Amino acid sequence: MAKKRKRKKGASALSLITKLIMVLTILTAVLVAAVIYMIVFRSIPEKDVDIAFSYAGEVYRGMPLNLTISFNNRTGQLLSEAALTILPDSSFKVSGKRSIPIGGIGTGGLVKQDIPLIPLAEPGSDVNIKASLSYSIGDAQFEVQKEEKLTVEREPIKMEVEAPSDTVAGSLFSIKILCENAANEGIERVFLKVKYPKGFTFISSDAEPLENSSLWHLGTLSPDSRSELILRGFMSGTGNGESAPFTFSAIRGSGDGDILAEKSTVISINPSPLAFKITSGSGDTAKPGETISYKFFYDNQSGIALRDVELTAKFIGEMFRTGTLSSDGYFDTASGELVFDKTIVPEFGLLEPGKSGSVTAKITLRSDFPIRRLSDKDFT
């Protein structure tokens, strides 16, 4: 009987220890859950951070705009290590850093940050701004984003272009470009840039170009002030319905700066009213010392009479001996051109429709090649 009682006591002790372990395990789980709640869930704000955008004045293309971004801490907790990032977009550029440290934002605190940006979109188009604010609450990190659309209202430069609707291949024409400050403030360092079509030859302008005969410095334009430029040139081509597109850009800062205004125009190239052809008595080749006979043919195919026609020819190359030139035309020693005008060919005074004819000239080549260097032996 004594042995049986010993077995009961051992079983009861084991049961008690098991219950104690279970209780301790439950208490440990509750404690761990409480710690996790305190560390994580108490960090999650009940409310977020409000982000608002504001700016003053009009939104111009290519002009600096001061955008103010405001942050209102509605989380009820201290925000630390706050940082603002402006996400990139092709509709604008930021004049400065895209990422800006803000630091701490107290409970209910309102912080404002100015962002200088430049809208690049055309008038009527949207500038898409997306701001991101990252911050920490305790050991937890958060991020909130806000998007805003600003509409570009107009261009600060009013640009007008006066150009012919069409031209004849090889004929000189002019284009007038007028730039007027239509903004409410002065604009410094304004440039005019021209993109020429293929086949255009620049001749002159009433202001000296800066580079490649396609960039001009207009200077500072105060409100309502204007700057005017006239450029001249001609188009080459067959004139068979070809179109010549020109693009004019008012730019701020430099030749590669921000576009303030842009305008395009297209000029059609018409066939020349005067058909022209040259033939040589010796064909395409000639020998040193040979005299070449040239014949210049003209034909008025325009359907109207042409007044004061002038035909010029220039002999290019060191092989021509201009002193041997024989022709009814006169030789202009200053320009090196052989000229036929109405004093030489009376019908050039008024060349009737369908009227054609020709003039001639003879010139003798040098009997030897002008060799100055050893490589000149390959003279062509």
Coordinates of C-alpha atoms in Angstrom, one line a residue:
M1 CA 0.0 0.0 0.0
A2 CA 2.9 2.4 0.7
K3 CA 4.3 1.9 -2.8
K4 CA 1.1 2.9 -4.4
R5 CA 0.9 6.1 -2.5
K6 CA 4.4 7.1 -3.8
R7 CA 3.3 6.8 -7.4
K8 CA 0.4 9.2 -6.9
K9 CA 2.7 11.9 -5.4
G10 CA 5.1 11.7 -8.3
A11 CA 2.3 12.0 -10.9
S12 CA 0.9 15.1 -9.2
A13 CA 4.3 16.8 -9.1
L14 CA 4.8 16.2 -12.8
S15 CA 1.3 17.6 -13.6
L16 CA 2.0 20.7 -11.5
I17 CA 5.3 21.3 -13.3
T18 CA 3.6 20.9 -16.7
K19 CA 0.9 23.4 -15.8
L20 CA 3.5 25.9 -14.6
I21 CA 5.4 25.6 -17.8
M22 CA 2.3 26.2 -19.8
V23 CA 1.4 29.3 -17.8
L24 CA 4.9 30.7 -18.2
T25 CA 4.8 30.0 -21.9
I26 CA 1.5 31.9 -22.2
L27 CA 2.8 34.8 -20.2
T28 CA 5.9 34.9 -22.4
A29 CA 3.9 35.0 -25.6
V30 CA 1.7 37.8 -24.1
L31 CA 4.8 39.8 -23.1
V32 CA 6.4 39.3 -26.6
A33 CA 3.1 40.4 -28.3
A34 CA 3.0 43.5 -26.0
V35 CA 6.5 44.4 -26.9
I36 CA 5.9 44.0 -30.6
Y37 CA 2.8 46.1 -30.3
M38 CA 4.7 48.8 -28.5
I39 CA 7.5 48.8 -31.0
V40 CA 5.6 48.4 -34.2
F41 CA 1.9 49.1 -34.0
R42 CA 2.3 52.1 -31.7
S43 CA 4.6 53.6 -34.4
I44 CA 2.0 53.5 -37.1
P45 CA 0.3 56.9 -37.3
E46 CA -3.4 57.1 -37.2
K47 CA -3.3 60.0 -39.7
D48 CA -0.9 60.9 -42.5
V49 CA 1.2 63.9 -43.4
D50 CA -0.6 66.4 -45.6
I51 CA 1.3 67.8 -48.7
A52 CA 0.1 71.0 -50.5
F53 CA 1.5 72.9 -53.5
S54 CA 1.2 76.7 -54.0
Y55 CA 2.8 79.3 -56.3
A56 CA 2.3 83.0 -57.2
G57 CA 2.1 84.6 -60.7
E58 CA 1.6 83.1 -64.1
V59 CA 3.1 79.8 -65.4
Y60 CA 5.2 80.7 -68.4
R61 CA 7.1 78.4 -70.6
G62 CA 10.8 78.4 -69.9
M63 CA 10.6 81.0 -67.1
P64 CA 11.6 80.3 -63.4
L65 CA 8.6 79.5 -61.2
N66 CA 8.9 79.4 -57.4
L67 CA 6.8 76.4 -56.2
T68 CA 6.1 76.2 -52.4
I69 CA 5.5 72.7 -50.9
S70 CA 3.9 72.6 -47.4
F71 CA 4.0 69.7 -45.0
N72 CA 1.5 69.4 -42.2
N73 CA 2.3 66.7 -39.6
R74 CA -1.1 65.2 -38.6
T75 CA 0.3 61.9 -37.3
G76 CA 0.3 63.1 -33.7
Q77 CA 3.9 62.0 -33.4
L78 CA 7.4 63.4 -34.0
L79 CA 8.7 62.9 -37.5
S80 CA 12.5 62.6 -37.8
E81 CA 14.9 62.4 -40.7
A82 CA 12.3 63.9 -43.1
A83 CA 13.5 64.4 -46.7
L84 CA 11.8 65.8 -49.8
T85 CA 12.4 64.4 -53.3
I86 CA 11.0 65.8 -56.5
L87 CA 10.6 63.0 -59.0
P88 CA 11.8 63.8 -62.5
D89 CA 9.5 64.5 -65.4
S90 CA 10.1 65.8 -68.9
S91 CA 7.6 68.6 -68.5
F92 CA 9.9 70.6 -66.1
K93 CA 13.3 70.9 -64.6
V94 CA 14.4 71.9 -61.2
S95 CA 17.0 74.7 -60.7
G96 CA 18.9 73.0 -57.9
K97 CA 18.8 69.7 -56.0
R98 CA 15.9 67.3 -56.4
S99 CA 16.4 65.8 -53.0
I100 CA 16.3 68.1 -50.0
P101 CA 16.7 67.2 -46.3
I102 CA 14.0 68.6 -44.1
G103 CA 15.0 67.2 -40.7
G104 CA 12.5 66.9 -37.8
I105 CA 8.8 67.9 -38.0
G106 CA 7.0 68.3 -34.6
T107 CA 3.5 67.2 -33.8
G108 CA 1.1 69.4 -35.7
G109 CA 4.1 71.2 -37.2
L110 CA 3.8 73.0 -40.6
V111 CA 7.0 73.1 -42.7
K112 CA 7.3 74.9 -46.1
Q113 CA 10.0 74.3 -48.7
D114 CA 10.5 76.5 -51.9
I115 CA 11.4 74.7 -55.1
P116 CA 12.7 76.8 -58.1
L117 CA 11.5 75.0 -61.2
I118 CA 11.2 75.8 -64.9
P119 CA 8.2 74.6 -66.9
L120 CA 9.3 73.1 -70.3
A121 CA 5.9 72.2 -71.7
E122 CA 4.2 74.1 -74.5
P123 CA 1.3 76.5 -73.7
G124 CA -1.9 74.6 -72.8
S125 CA 0.1 71.5 -71.7
D126 CA 0.5 70.3 -68.1
V127 CA 3.5 70.3 -65.9
N128 CA 3.3 67.1 -63.9
I129 CA 4.9 67.5 -60.5
K130 CA 5.3 64.5 -58.1
A131 CA 6.8 65.1 -54.6
S132 CA 7.8 62.4 -52.2
L133 CA 8.3 62.9 -48.4
S134 CA 10.1 60.2 -46.5
Y135 CA 10.3 60.2 -42.7
S136 CA 10.8 58.1 -39.6
I137 CA 8.7 57.5 -36.5
G138 CA 10.8 55.7 -34.0
D139 CA 12.5 52.9 -35.8
A140 CA 9.8 52.6 -38.5
Q141 CA 10.2 54.4 -41.9
F142 CA 7.3 55.8 -44.0
E143 CA 6.8 57.6 -47.3
V144 CA 4.0 59.8 -48.6
Q145 CA 3.6 61.1 -52.1
K146 CA 1.6 63.9 -53.7
E147 CA 1.0 64.8 -57.4
E148 CA 0.1 68.1 -58.8
K149 CA -0.6 69.4 -62.4
L150 CA 0.2 73.0 -63.4
T151 CA -1.0 74.2 -66.8
V152 CA 1.5 76.3 -68.8
E153 CA -0.6 79.5 -69.6
R154 CA 1.5 81.1 -72.4
E155 CA 4.9 81.8 -73.8
P156 CA 6.7 84.9 -72.3
I157 CA 7.9 85.9 -75.7
K158 CA 5.5 86.8 -78.5
M159 CA 7.2 85.8 -81.7
E160 CA 6.2 86.8 -85.2
V161 CA 7.8 85.6 -88.5
E162 CA 7.4 87.3 -91.8
A163 CA 8.6 85.1 -94.7
P164 CA 7.6 84.5 -98.3
S165 CA 5.2 81.6 -98.9
D166 CA 7.3 80.5 -101.8
T167 CA 10.6 81.3 -103.6
V168 CA 12.5 80.3 -106.7
A169 CA 15.5 78.1 -106.3
G170 CA 18.7 80.2 -106.2
S171 CA 16.7 83.5 -105.6
L172 CA 17.6 85.7 -102.7
F173 CA 14.9 86.2 -100.1
S174 CA 14.6 87.6 -96.6
I175 CA 12.9 86.6 -93.4
K176 CA 12.0 89.0 -90.6
I177 CA 11.7 87.7 -87.0
L178 CA 10.1 89.9 -84.3
C179 CA 10.5 88.9 -80.6
E180 CA 8.4 90.9 -78.0
N181 CA 8.4 90.5 -74.2
A182 CA 4.8 89.6 -73.3
A183 CA 5.6 88.8 -69.7
N184 CA 5.2 91.0 -66.6
E185 CA 8.9 91.0 -65.9
G186 CA 12.2 91.6 -67.7
I187 CA 13.9 88.7 -69.3
E188 CA 17.7 88.7 -69.4
R189 CA 20.0 87.0 -71.9
V190 CA 17.5 86.3 -74.6
F191 CA 18.9 84.5 -77.7
L192 CA 17.3 83.7 -81.1
K193 CA 18.2 80.4 -82.6
V194 CA 17.3 79.3 -86.2
K195 CA 17.1 75.8 -87.5
Y196 CA 17.6 75.9 -91.3
P197 CA 16.3 73.4 -93.8
K198 CA 18.6 71.4 -95.9
G199 CA 19.7 73.3 -99.0
F200 CA 19.5 76.8 -97.4
T201 CA 22.5 79.1 -97.8
F202 CA 22.8 82.0 -95.3
I203 CA 24.0 85.2 -96.9
S204 CA 23.6 88.0 -94.3
S205 CA 21.7 89.5 -91.4
D206 CA 21.3 93.0 -90.0
A207 CA 23.0 91.8 -86.7
E208 CA 26.2 89.7 -86.4
P209 CA 25.5 86.0 -85.7
L210 CA 27.3 84.3 -82.8
E211 CA 27.9 80.9 -84.3
N212 CA 27.2 78.9 -87.5
S213 CA 25.1 81.9 -88.7
S214 CA 22.2 80.5 -86.7
L215 CA 22.4 82.1 -83.3
W216 CA 21.9 85.8 -82.2
H217 CA 22.1 87.5 -78.8
L218 CA 19.1 89.7 -78.4
G219 CA 20.1 90.9 -74.9
T220 CA 17.7 91.9 -72.1
L221 CA 14.0 92.4 -73.0
S222 CA 12.1 94.5 -70.6
P223 CA 8.3 94.2 -70.5
D224 CA 6.6 95.2 -73.8
S225 CA 10.1 95.8 -75.4
R226 CA 10.9 94.1 -78.7
S227 CA 13.8 93.0 -80.9
E228 CA 13.8 92.5 -84.6
L229 CA 16.1 90.6 -86.9
I230 CA 16.2 90.2 -90.7
L231 CA 18.2 87.4 -92.3
R232 CA 18.8 86.8 -96.0
G233 CA 19.6 83.7 -98.0
F234 CA 18.5 81.4 -100.8
M235 CA 17.4 77.9 -101.3
S236 CA 18.9 75.4 -103.7
G237 CA 17.0 72.5 -105.2
T238 CA 15.1 71.4 -108.3
G239 CA 12.0 73.4 -107.4
N240 CA 9.7 70.4 -108.0
G241 CA 7.3 70.9 -105.2
E242 CA 10.0 70.9 -102.5
S243 CA 9.2 72.5 -99.1
A244 CA 11.7 74.2 -96.8
P245 CA 10.8 74.2 -93.1
F246 CA 12.4 76.9 -90.8
T247 CA 12.2 76.8 -87.0
F248 CA 12.8 79.9 -84.9
S249 CA 13.3 79.6 -81.1
A250 CA 13.6 82.4 -78.5
I251 CA 15.9 80.9 -75.8
R252 CA 16.8 82.1 -72.3
G253 CA 20.4 81.9 -71.0
S254 CA 22.4 80.5 -73.9
G255 CA 22.1 78.7 -77.2
D256 CA 21.3 75.5 -75.3
G257 CA 19.1 77.2 -72.8
D258 CA 15.4 77.0 -72.0
I259 CA 12.9 77.6 -74.9
L260 CA 10.7 80.7 -74.2
A261 CA 8.9 80.6 -77.6
E262 CA 9.0 78.8 -80.8
K263 CA 7.6 79.3 -84.3
S264 CA 7.9 77.5 -87.6
T265 CA 7.3 78.4 -91.2
V266 CA 7.5 76.5 -94.4
I267 CA 8.6 78.0 -97.8
S268 CA 7.8 76.3 -101.0
I269 CA 10.5 76.1 -103.7
N270 CA 9.2 76.8 -107.2
P271 CA 11.1 76.0 -110.4
S272 CA 13.2 78.8 -111.8
P273 CA 11.4 80.8 -114.4
L274 CA 14.5 81.0 -116.5
A275 CA 15.9 77.7 -117.7
F276 CA 19.7 77.6 -118.0
K277 CA 22.2 75.3 -119.5
I278 CA 26.0 75.3 -120.3
T279 CA 27.8 73.4 -123.0
S280 CA 31.5 73.1 -123.7
G281 CA 33.0 72.6 -127.2
S282 CA 35.6 70.2 -125.7
G283 CA 33.1 68.1 -123.7
D284 CA 33.9 67.2 -120.1
T285 CA 37.7 67.1 -120.5
A286 CA 40.3 69.5 -121.8
K287 CA 44.1 69.5 -122.2
P288 CA 46.6 72.0 -120.9
G289 CA 47.0 75.0 -123.3
E290 CA 43.6 74.2 -125.0
T291 CA 41.1 76.9 -125.7
I292 CA 37.6 76.1 -124.5
S293 CA 34.5 77.4 -126.1
Y294 CA 31.5 77.8 -123.7
K295 CA 27.9 78.4 -124.7
F296 CA 25.3 79.6 -122.2
F297 CA 21.7 78.9 -123.2
Y298 CA 18.7 80.7 -121.6
D299 CA 14.9 80.1 -122.0
N300 CA 12.1 82.1 -120.3
Q301 CA 9.6 79.4 -119.3
S302 CA 7.7 81.5 -116.7
G303 CA 4.8 82.6 -118.9
I304 CA 5.5 86.3 -118.0
A305 CA 8.0 88.8 -119.2
L306 CA 11.2 89.1 -117.1
R307 CA 12.7 92.5 -116.7
D308 CA 16.5 93.3 -116.3
V309 CA 17.8 89.8 -116.7
E310 CA 21.5 89.4 -115.9
L311 CA 23.6 86.4 -116.6
T312 CA 27.0 85.9 -114.9
A313 CA 29.7 83.2 -115.2
K314 CA 32.7 82.7 -113.0
F315 CA 35.7 80.6 -114.0
I316 CA 37.0 78.8 -110.9
G317 CA 40.4 77.2 -110.8
E318 CA 44.0 78.1 -111.4
M319 CA 44.1 76.5 -114.9
F320 CA 42.0 79.3 -116.4
R321 CA 44.0 82.2 -118.0
T322 CA 41.4 85.0 -117.6
G323 CA 43.7 87.3 -119.6
T324 CA 42.8 85.2 -122.7
L325 CA 39.0 85.5 -122.2
S326 CA 37.1 86.4 -125.4
S327 CA 33.4 87.2 -125.2
D328 CA 30.7 89.9 -125.9
G329 CA 30.2 90.1 -122.2
Y330 CA 32.4 92.2 -119.9
F331 CA 34.7 90.9 -117.3
D332 CA 34.4 92.3 -113.8
T333 CA 38.0 92.1 -112.3
A334 CA 36.8 92.8 -108.8
S335 CA 34.4 89.8 -108.6
G336 CA 36.1 87.7 -111.3
E337 CA 32.8 87.3 -113.1
L338 CA 31.9 87.5 -116.8
V339 CA 28.6 89.5 -117.0
F340 CA 25.9 89.7 -119.7
D341 CA 23.2 92.3 -119.0
K342 CA 20.8 94.4 -121.1
T343 CA 23.7 96.6 -122.3
I344 CA 25.2 93.5 -123.9
V345 CA 22.1 91.6 -124.8
P346 CA 19.2 94.1 -125.4
E347 CA 16.4 91.5 -125.0
F348 CA 17.6 91.1 -121.4
G349 CA 15.9 94.4 -120.7
L350 CA 12.5 92.6 -121.1
L351 CA 12.8 88.9 -121.9
E352 CA 9.4 87.9 -123.3
P353 CA 7.7 84.6 -122.4
G354 CA 9.1 81.7 -124.5
K355 CA 12.0 83.7 -125.6
S356 CA 15.3 81.8 -125.7
G357 CA 18.9 82.3 -126.9
S358 CA 22.5 81.9 -126.0
V359 CA 25.8 83.8 -125.4
T360 CA 29.3 82.5 -125.8
A361 CA 32.8 82.8 -124.2
K362 CA 36.2 81.5 -125.0
I363 CA 39.1 81.0 -122.6
T364 CA 42.5 79.4 -122.8
L365 CA 43.9 77.0 -120.2
R366 CA 47.5 77.2 -118.9
S367 CA 50.0 75.0 -120.7
D368 CA 51.4 73.6 -117.4
F369 CA 50.0 72.7 -114.0
P370 CA 50.7 75.1 -111.1
I371 CA 52.8 72.9 -108.9
R372 CA 53.9 74.4 -105.6
R373 CA 54.2 71.2 -103.5
L374 CA 55.1 67.6 -104.3
S375 CA 51.5 66.6 -103.7
D376 CA 50.3 69.0 -106.3
K377 CA 51.5 66.6 -109.0
D378 CA 48.1 64.9 -108.4
F379 CA 46.4 68.0 -109.8
T380 CA 42.8 67.5 -111.0

